[in-house]
Coordinates of C-alpha atoms in Angstrom, one line a residue:
Chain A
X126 CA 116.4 125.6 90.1
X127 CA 115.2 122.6 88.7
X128 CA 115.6 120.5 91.8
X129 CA 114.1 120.8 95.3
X130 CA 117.3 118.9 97.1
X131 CA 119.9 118.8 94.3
X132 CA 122.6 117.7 96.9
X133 CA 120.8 114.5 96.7
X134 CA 118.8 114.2 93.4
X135 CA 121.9 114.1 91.7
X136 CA 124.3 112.0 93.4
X137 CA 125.6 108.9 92.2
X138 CA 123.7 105.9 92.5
X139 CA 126.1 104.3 94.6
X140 CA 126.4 107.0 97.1
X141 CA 122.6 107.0 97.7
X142 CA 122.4 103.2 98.5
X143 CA 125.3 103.4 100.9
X144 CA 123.2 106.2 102.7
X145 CA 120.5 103.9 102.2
X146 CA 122.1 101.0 103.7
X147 CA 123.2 103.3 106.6
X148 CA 119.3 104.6 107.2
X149 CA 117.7 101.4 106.7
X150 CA 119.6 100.1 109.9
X151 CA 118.9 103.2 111.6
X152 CA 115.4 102.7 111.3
X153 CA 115.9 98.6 111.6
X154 CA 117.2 99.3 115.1
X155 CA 114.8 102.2 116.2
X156 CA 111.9 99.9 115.2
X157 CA 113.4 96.9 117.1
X158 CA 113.9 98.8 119.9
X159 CA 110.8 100.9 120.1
X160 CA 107.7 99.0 118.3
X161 CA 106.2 95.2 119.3
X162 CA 105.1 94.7 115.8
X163 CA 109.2 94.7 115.4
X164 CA 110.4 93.1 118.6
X165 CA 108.8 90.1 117.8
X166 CA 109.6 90.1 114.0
X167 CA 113.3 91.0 114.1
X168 CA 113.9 89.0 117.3
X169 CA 116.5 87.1 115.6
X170 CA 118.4 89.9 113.8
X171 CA 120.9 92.2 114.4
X172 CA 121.8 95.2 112.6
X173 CA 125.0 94.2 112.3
X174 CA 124.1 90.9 109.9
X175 CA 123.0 93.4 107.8
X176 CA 126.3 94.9 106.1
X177 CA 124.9 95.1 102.5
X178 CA 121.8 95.5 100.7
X179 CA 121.5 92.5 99.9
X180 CA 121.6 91.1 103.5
X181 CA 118.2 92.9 103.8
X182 CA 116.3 90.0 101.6
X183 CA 116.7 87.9 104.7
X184 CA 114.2 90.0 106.7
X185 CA 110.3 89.3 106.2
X186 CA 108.4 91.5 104.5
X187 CA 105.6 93.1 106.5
X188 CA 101.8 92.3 105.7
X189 CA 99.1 94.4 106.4
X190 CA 97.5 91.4 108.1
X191 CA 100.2 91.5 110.6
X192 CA 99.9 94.9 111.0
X193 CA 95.8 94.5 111.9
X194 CA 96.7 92.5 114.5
X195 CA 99.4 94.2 116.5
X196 CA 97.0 97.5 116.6
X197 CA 94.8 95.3 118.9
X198 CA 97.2 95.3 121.5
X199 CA 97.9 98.5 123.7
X200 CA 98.3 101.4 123.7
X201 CA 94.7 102.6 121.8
X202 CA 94.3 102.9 119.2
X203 CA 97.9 102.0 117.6
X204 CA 99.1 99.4 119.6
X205 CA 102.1 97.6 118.6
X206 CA 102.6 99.5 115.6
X207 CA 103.4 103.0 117.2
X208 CA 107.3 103.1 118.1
X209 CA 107.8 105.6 120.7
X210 CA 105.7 107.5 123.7
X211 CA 102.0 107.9 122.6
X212 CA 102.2 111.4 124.2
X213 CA 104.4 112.4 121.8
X214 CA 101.6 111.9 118.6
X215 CA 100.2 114.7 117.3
X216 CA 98.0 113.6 114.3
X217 CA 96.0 111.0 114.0
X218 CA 95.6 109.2 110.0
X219 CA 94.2 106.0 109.1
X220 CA 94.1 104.2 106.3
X221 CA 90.9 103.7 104.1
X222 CA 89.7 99.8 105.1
X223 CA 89.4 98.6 101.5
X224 CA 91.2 95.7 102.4
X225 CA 89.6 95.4 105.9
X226 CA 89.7 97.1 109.1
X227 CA 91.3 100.4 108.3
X228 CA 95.2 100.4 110.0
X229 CA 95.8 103.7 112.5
X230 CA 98.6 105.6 111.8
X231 CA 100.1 108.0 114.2
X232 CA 102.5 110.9 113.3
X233 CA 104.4 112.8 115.4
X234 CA 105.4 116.2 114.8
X235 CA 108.4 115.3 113.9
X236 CA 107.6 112.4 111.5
X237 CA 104.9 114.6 109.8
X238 CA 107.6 116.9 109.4
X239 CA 109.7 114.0 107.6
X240 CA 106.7 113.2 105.6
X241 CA 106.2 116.5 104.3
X242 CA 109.7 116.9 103.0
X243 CA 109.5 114.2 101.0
X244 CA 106.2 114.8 99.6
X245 CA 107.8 118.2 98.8
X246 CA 110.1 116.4 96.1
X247 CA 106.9 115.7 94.4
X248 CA 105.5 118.6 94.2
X249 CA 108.5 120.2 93.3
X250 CA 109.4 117.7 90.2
X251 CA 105.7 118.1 88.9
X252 CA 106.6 122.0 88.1
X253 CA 104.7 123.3 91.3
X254 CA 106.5 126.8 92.4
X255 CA 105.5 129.4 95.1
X256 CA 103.6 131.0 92.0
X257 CA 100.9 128.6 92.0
X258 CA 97.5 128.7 93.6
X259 CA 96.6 125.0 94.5
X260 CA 92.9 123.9 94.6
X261 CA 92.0 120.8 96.8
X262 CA 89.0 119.6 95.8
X263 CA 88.3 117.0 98.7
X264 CA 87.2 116.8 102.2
X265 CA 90.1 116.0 103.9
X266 CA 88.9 113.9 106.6
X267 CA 90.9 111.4 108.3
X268 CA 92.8 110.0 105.2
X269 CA 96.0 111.5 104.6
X270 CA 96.9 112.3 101.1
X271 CA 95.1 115.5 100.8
X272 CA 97.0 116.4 104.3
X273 CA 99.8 115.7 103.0
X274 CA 99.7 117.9 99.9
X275 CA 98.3 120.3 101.6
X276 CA 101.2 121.0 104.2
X277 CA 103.8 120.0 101.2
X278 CA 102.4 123.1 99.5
X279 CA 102.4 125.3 102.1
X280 CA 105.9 124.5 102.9
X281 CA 106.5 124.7 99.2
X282 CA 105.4 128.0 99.5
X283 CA 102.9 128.4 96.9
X284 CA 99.3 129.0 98.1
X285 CA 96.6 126.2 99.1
X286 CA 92.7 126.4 98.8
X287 CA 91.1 124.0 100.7
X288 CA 88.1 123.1 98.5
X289 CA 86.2 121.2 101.0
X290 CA 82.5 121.4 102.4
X291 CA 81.6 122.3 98.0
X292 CA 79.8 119.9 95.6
X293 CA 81.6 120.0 92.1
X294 CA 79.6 122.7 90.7
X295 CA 80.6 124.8 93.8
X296 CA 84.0 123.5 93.2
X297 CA 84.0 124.4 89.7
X298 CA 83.0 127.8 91.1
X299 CA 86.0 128.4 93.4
X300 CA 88.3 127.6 91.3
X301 CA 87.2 130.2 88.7
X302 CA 86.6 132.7 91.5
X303 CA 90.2 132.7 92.8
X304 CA 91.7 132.2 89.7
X305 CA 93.2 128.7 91.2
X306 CA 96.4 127.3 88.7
X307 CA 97.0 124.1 90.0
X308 CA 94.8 120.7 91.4
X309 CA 95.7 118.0 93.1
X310 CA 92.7 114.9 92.3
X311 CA 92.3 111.3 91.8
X312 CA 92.2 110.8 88.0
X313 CA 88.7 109.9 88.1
X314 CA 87.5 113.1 89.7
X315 CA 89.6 115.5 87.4
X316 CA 87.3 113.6 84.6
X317 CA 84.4 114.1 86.5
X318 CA 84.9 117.9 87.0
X319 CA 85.5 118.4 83.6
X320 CA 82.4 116.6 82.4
X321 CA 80.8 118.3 85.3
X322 CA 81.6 121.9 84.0
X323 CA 81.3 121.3 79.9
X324 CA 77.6 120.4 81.5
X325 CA 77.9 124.0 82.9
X326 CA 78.6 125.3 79.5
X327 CA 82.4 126.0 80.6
X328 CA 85.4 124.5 78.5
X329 CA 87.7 122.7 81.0
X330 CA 90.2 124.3 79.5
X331 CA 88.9 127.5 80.1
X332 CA 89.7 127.0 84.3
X333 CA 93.0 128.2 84.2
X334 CA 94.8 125.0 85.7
X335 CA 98.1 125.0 84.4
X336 CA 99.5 122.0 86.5
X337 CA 97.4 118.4 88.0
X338 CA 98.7 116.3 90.2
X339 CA 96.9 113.0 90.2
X340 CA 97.1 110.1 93.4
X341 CA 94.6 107.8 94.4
X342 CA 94.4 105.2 91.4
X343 CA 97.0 103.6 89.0
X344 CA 96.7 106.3 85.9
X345 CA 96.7 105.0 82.5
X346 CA 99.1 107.3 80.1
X347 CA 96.1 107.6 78.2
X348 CA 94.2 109.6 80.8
X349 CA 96.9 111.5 81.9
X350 CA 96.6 112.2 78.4
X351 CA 92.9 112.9 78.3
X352 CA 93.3 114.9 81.0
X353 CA 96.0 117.6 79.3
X354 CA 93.6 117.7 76.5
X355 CA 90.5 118.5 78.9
X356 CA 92.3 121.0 81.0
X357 CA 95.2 122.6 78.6
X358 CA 97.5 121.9 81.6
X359 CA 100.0 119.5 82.0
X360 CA 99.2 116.1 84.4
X361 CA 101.7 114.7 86.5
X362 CA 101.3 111.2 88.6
X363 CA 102.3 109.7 91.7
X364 CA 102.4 106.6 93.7
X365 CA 102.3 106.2 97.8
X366 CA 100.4 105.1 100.5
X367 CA 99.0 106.0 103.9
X368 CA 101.0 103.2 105.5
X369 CA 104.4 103.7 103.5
X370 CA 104.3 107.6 102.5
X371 CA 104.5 109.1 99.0
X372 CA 107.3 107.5 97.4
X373 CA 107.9 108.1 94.1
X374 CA 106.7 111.2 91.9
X375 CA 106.9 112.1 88.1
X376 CA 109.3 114.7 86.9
X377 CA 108.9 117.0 83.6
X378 CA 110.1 114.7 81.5
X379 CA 106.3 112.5 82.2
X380 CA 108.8 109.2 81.7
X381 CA 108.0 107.2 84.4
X382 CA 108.2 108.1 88.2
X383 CA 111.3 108.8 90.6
X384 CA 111.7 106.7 93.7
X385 CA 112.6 110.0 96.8
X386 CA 115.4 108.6 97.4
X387 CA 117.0 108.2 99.8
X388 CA 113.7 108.9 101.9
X389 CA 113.0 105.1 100.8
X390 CA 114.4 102.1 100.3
X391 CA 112.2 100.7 97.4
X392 CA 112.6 97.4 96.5
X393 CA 110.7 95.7 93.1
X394 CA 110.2 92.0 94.0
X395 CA 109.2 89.0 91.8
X396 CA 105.6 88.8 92.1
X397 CA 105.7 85.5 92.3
X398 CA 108.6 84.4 94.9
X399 CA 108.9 88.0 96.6
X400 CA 112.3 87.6 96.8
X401 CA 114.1 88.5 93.9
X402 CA 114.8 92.4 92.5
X403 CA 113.4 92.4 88.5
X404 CA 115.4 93.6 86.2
X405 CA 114.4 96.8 84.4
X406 CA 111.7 96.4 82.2
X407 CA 109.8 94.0 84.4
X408 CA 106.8 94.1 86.7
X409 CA 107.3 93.6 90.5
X410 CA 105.6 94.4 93.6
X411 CA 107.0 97.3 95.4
X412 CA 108.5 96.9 98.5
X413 CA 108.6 100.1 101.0
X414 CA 111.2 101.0 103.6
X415 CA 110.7 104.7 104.8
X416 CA 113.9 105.4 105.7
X417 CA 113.3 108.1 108.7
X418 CA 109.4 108.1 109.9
X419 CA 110.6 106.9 113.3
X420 CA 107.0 107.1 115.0
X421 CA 105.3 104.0 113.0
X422 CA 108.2 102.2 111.2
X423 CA 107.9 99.9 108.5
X424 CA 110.6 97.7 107.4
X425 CA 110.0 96.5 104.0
X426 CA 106.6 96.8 104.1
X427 CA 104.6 95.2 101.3
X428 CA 102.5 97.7 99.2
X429 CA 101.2 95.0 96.4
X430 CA 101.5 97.6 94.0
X431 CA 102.7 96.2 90.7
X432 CA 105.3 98.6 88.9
X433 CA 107.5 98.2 86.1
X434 CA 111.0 98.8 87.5
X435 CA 112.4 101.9 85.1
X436 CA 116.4 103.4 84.6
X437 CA 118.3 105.0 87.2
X438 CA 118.8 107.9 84.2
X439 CA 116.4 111.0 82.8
X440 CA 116.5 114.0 81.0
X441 CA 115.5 116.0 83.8
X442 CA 119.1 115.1 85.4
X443 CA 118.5 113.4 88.3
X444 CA 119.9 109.9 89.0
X445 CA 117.5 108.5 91.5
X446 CA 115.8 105.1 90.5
X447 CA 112.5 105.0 88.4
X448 CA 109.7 103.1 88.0
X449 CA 108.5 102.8 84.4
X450 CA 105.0 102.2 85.0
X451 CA 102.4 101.5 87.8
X452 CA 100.5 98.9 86.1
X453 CA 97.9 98.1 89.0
X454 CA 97.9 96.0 92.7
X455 CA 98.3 92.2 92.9
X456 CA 94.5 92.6 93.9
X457 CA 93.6 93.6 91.4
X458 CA 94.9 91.1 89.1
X459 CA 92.5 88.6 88.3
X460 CA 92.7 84.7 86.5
X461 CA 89.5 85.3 84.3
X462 CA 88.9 82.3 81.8
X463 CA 92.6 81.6 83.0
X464 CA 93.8 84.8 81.4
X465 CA 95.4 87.4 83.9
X466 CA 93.7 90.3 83.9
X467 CA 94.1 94.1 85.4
X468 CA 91.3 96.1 84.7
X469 CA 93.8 98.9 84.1
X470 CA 94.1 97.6 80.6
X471 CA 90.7 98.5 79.6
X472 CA 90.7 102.2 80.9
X473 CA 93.8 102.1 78.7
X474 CA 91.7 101.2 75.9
X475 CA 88.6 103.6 76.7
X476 CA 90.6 106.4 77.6
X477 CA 93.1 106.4 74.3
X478 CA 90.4 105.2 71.5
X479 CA 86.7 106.1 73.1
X480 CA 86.8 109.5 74.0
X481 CA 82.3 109.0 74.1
X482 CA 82.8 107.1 76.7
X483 CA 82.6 109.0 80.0
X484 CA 81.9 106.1 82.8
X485 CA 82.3 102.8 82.9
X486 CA 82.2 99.7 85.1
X487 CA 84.0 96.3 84.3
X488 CA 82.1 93.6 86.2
X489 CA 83.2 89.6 86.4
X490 CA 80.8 86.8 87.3
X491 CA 80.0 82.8 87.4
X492 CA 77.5 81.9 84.8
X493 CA 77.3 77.6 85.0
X494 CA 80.9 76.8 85.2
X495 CA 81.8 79.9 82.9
X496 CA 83.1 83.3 83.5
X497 CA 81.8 86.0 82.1
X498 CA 83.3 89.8 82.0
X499 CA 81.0 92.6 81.4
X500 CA 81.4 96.2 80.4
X501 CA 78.9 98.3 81.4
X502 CA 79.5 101.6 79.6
X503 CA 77.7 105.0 79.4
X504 CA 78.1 107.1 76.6
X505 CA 78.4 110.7 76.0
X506 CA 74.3 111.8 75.9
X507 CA 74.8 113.7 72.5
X508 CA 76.1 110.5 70.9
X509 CA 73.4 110.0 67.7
X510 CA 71.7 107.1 68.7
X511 CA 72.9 105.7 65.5
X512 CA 76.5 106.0 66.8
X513 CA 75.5 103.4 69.9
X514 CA 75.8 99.9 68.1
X515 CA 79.2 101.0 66.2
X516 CA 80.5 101.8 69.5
X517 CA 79.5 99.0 71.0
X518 CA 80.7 96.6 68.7
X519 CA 84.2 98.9 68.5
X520 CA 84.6 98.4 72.2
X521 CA 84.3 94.8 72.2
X522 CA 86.9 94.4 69.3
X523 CA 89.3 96.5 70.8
X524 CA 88.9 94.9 74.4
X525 CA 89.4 91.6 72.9
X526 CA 92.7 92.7 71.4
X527 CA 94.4 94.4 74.7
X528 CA 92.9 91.5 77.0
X529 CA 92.8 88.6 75.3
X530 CA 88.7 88.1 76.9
X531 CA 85.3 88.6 74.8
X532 CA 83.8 91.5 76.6
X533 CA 79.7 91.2 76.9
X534 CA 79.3 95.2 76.0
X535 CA 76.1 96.7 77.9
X536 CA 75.4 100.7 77.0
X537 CA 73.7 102.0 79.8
X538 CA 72.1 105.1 79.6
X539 CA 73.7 108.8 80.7
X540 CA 74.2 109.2 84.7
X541 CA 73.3 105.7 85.4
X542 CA 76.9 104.1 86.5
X543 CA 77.6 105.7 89.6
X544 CA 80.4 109.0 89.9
X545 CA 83.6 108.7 92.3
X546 CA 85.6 111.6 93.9
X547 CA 88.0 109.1 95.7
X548 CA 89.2 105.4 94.4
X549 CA 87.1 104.8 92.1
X550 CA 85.5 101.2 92.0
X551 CA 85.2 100.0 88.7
X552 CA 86.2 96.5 89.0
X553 CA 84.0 94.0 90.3
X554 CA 84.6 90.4 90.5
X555 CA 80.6 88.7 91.5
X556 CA 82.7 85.6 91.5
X557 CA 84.2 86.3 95.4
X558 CA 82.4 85.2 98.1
Chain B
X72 CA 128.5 119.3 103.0
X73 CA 130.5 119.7 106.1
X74 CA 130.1 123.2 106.5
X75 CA 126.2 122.9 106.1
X76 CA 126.5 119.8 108.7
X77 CA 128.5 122.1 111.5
X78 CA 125.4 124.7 110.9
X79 CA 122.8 122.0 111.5
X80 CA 124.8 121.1 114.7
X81 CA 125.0 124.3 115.8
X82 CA 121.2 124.8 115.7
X83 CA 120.6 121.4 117.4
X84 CA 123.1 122.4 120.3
X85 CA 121.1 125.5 120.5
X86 CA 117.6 124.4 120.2
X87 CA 118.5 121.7 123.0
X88 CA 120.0 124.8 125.4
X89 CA 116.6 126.8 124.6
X90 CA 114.5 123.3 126.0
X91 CA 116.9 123.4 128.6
X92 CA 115.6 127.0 129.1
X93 CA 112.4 126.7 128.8
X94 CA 112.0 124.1 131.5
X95 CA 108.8 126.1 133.2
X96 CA 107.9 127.9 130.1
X97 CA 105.5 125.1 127.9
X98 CA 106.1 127.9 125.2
X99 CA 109.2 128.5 124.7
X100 CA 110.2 124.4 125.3
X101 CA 107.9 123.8 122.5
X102 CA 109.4 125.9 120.3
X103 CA 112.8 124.6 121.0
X104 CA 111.4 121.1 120.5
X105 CA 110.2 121.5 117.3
X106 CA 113.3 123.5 116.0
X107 CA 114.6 120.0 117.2
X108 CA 112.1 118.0 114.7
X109 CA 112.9 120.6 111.9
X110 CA 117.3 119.6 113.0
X111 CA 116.1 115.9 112.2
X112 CA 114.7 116.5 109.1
X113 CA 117.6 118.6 108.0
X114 CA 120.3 116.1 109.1
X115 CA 118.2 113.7 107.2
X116 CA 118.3 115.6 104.0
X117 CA 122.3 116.8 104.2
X118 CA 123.9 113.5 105.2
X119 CA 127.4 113.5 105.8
X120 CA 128.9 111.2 103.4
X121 CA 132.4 110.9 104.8
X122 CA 131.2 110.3 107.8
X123 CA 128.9 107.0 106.8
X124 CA 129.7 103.4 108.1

C-alpha cells in the first residue's frame, strides 16, 4: 500500500476543501468558545459569515506576539491559549524561544493523539514501514519534534531507539550495534555524524541507514543530496512547527512536499500584503490552520515560513496540495547592501559545488556606513594547503553569482566554527541591536 | 464510507456506555475515555462526505 489514508490522499481536490471548510469552522467555533486568546479575537465573527474559503481572509492571522501575551494570563502556565479544562492536559511541550520567551503548548491525550496521526502521513510517504529500526539521535527534552516522531513510529509500527543520554561517537556506536535502518535528524547533524564517523575510520555509508528524515532547518536539495551520497540512503524533508504541527512531508517522488490535508488548512500568502494566495510557482508565507488539535487552537496561525506554493498533482498519486520548495523564514530574509538575502542560498552553493567545505558561518556587520557579509569557512583538514586560496577565491565567485553580494571569504582552521545537533545558527546579522 | 462511519459510531456508543460503567473504577473509565480520543481521531480521518454542510 502506497498510502497511509488512501480514502483521503486521493480524493479530489474539491472534496478536501469542502471538508476543510467544514473543519476549519469546527475548530473556529471550539476556539471561540473555549480559548480567550479567541474570544477576544473572533468577537466579531460568526461561523456562519464564513460559508466559503475565501470568507476565511477576513479573519486575522494570529502572531506569536499575541500568543506571548495571552499565556500571561491564567491558568499557569498556558493561559489564554489552552482551550478546554487544564485537568484534561497530559503533556506538557514548549516551543524553543528563538524568537523570545518560549510559547507553552499543552496536549491533551486526545490532541496528541490527533497529532500523531498526522505526523504518521509523514512518516509513511517518506518510505518508513514496520520493517524499519528508527534511530533518534537527540535528547528529547521538552521540544516536541523528536516526541512526535517518536510516538508516530511506534504507532507506525516499526521499531524506535531512543538515542539519547550518547555523544555522537556513542551514537555512531548504537546505531551499528542494533543494526538501526532509519534516522530521523536536523540536516546539520546527519552532516555532523557523518563527518563524525569518517573521523572514526567508518564510511557513512557503511551504517546501514536506508531512510533519513530531516526537520529542524530549511534543507537545501543540495544537502539532501549530500546526504544520500554520505549515507547511501535515501533523505526525505519536512516542514512543521511546535505551535502548528507537522504539516507537510515529502513523498517518494522527493518533488516538493505534501500539505496533510485535510489535517490543515494551509494557506500561502503574499509576503508582502498577507492577504492574497500566490499562484503556483511563487513564494509565500505559510499560513497554518490545524484542523482538529482542539486543546490549543490556532486559527490561521502565521508560521513566517517562506515556501514556494507547488501542484495539487504527483507521480506518487496523491492529489493533496504541494509546496515546491521551503526556501527559508521572513526572518531570515535580510536587505544587505539593499539586496534581499536568505542565507539558504549559500548552503545551496556550499553544499552542491564545495564538497571541502564541512562548516561554515555567514556573518553580516556595519563597517562606516557599509555592510559587509562574511563567510567564515573551515575546510576539510586533508585539503593540500595549496588547495586553500583556489577555494577561497572559488567560493567568493560562486557566492557572488547566487547572491548578487561580494562575500569577504575567511578560512578558518579545522574544528574552529562551532558543531550543532539542533537549529543550527549559521546566520548572523552584527548589524541588530 | 458509511459503513466504516456506523462502525466508528458503534464504538463511540460503546466506549461512552463502558465510562458510564466505570463510574467508581478510575481504570476501566480511563480506558473507555481514551477509546473515546482514539473515536475522534477516527471520525476525523473517515469523514462522511454526504453528510457535510
Amino acid at each position: 500500500m502506497n498510502y497511509w489514508n488512501p480514502y483521503l490522499e486521493t480524493m479530489a481536490q474539491e472534496e478536501l476543501k469542502r471538508i476543510e471548510l467544514s473543519y476549519f469552522r469546527n475548530i473556529f467555533s471550539h476556539a471561540k468558545a473555549h480559548s480567550a486568546l479567541y474570544r477576544e479575537k473572533l468577537r466579531d465573527i460568526h461561523p456562519n459569515d464564513l460559508r466559503t474559503l475565501e470568507d476565511i481572509k477576513k479573519i486575522p492571522l494570529t502572531e506569536k506576539e499575541e500568543m506571548r501575551k495571552y499565556q500571561e494570563m491564567e491558568p499557569f502556565p498556558y493561559g489564554g491559549l489552552l482551550a478546554g479544562d487544564i485537568s484534561d492536559v497530559t503533556t506538557f511541550r514548549q516551543t524553543s524561544g528563538t524568537t523570545g520567551k518560549p510559547i507553552y503548548v499543552p496536549e491533551t491525550y486526545e490532541s496528541w493523539q490527533w497529532r500523531i496521526e498526522a505526523w504518521c502521513h509523514i512518516l509513511y510517504m517518506a518510505g518508513f514501514r514496520p520493517r524499519h529500526r528508527i534511530f533518534l539521535p537527540f535528547g528529547y527534552n521538552v521540544y516536541v519534534a523528536f516526541w512526535e516522531a517518536h510516538y508516530a513510529s511506534e504507532k507506525l509500527g516499526c521499531e524506535v531507539i531512543p538515542g539519547g543520554a550518547l555523544d555522537t561517537k556513542g551514537r555512531i556506536h548504537k546505531i551499528m550495534e542494533i543494526r538501526a535502518n532509519g534516522m530521523m535528524n536536523t540536516p546539520t547533524y546527519g552532516l555532523h555524524i557523518a563527518e563524525e564517523a569518517k573521523k572514526m575510520g567508518i564510511d557513512p555509508g557503511t551504517l546501514g541507514i536506508e531512510r533519513m528524515l530531516c526537520a529542524g532547518e530549511p534543507m537545501p536539495s543540495a544537502t539532501r543530496t549530500r546526504l544520500e551520497e554520505l549515507y547511501h540512503c535515501h533523505v526525505f524533508d519536512h516542514i512543521g512547527g511546535t505551535e502548528p504541527c507537522a504539516w507537510a512531508g515529502m513523498c517518494e517522488a522527493k518533488d516538493g512536499l505534501h500539505i496533510i490535508e485535510p489535517f490543515f488548512l494551509v494557506e500561502i500568502l503574499d509576503r508582502e500584503t498577507l492577504q492574497k494566495e500566490v499562484a503556483e510557482g511563487e513564494i509565500g508565507v505559510a499560513v497554518v490552520t490545524p484542523l482538529g488539535r482542539r486543546s490549543f487552537p490556532l486559527v490561521r496561525f502565521n508560521t513566517k515560513d517562506l515556501v514556494v506554493k507547488g501542484k495539487t498533482s504527483c507521480s506518487c498519486g496523491r492529489t493533496t496540495q504541494k509546496i515546491r520548495e521551503v526556501v527559508g523564514r521572513t526572518d531570515d530574509l535580510r536587505k544587505v547592501r539593499g539586496v534581499l538575502f536568505s542565507p539558504k542560498t549559500v548552503e545551496e552553493v556550499i553544499r552542491k559545488e564545495f564538497q571541502e567545505v564541512e562548516e561554515f558561518e555567514i556573518i553580516v556587520e556595519r563597517r562606516g556606513l557599509m555592510d559587509v557579509i562574511s563567510l567564515r569557512a573551515e575546510v576539510q583538514p586533508q585539503l593540500p594547503v595549496g588547495l586553500i586560496e583556489g577555494t577561497k577565491a572559488r567560493l567568493a565567485e560562486s557566492l557572488k553569482i547566487a547572491t548578487n553580494l561580494s562575500f569577504n571569504v575567511i578560512i578558518e582552521p579545522p574544528g574552529s566554527l562551532p558543531r550543532y545537533t539542533l537549529k543550527a545558527k549559521r546566520f548572523k546579522d552584527l548589524r541588530e541591536g | 464510507m458509511e459503513t466504516i462511519r456506523e462502525e466508528i459510531e458503534k464504538i463511540e456508543k460503546s466506549a461512552e456506555k463502558l465510562k458510564a460503567l466505570g463510574e467508581n473504577n478510575p481504570s476501566l473509565r480511563r480506558n473507555a475515555e481514551i477509546l473515546l480520543n482514539f473515536v475522534y481521531v477516527l471520525k476525523f480521518i473517515a469523514p462522511d462526505l454526504k453528510n457535510l454542510p
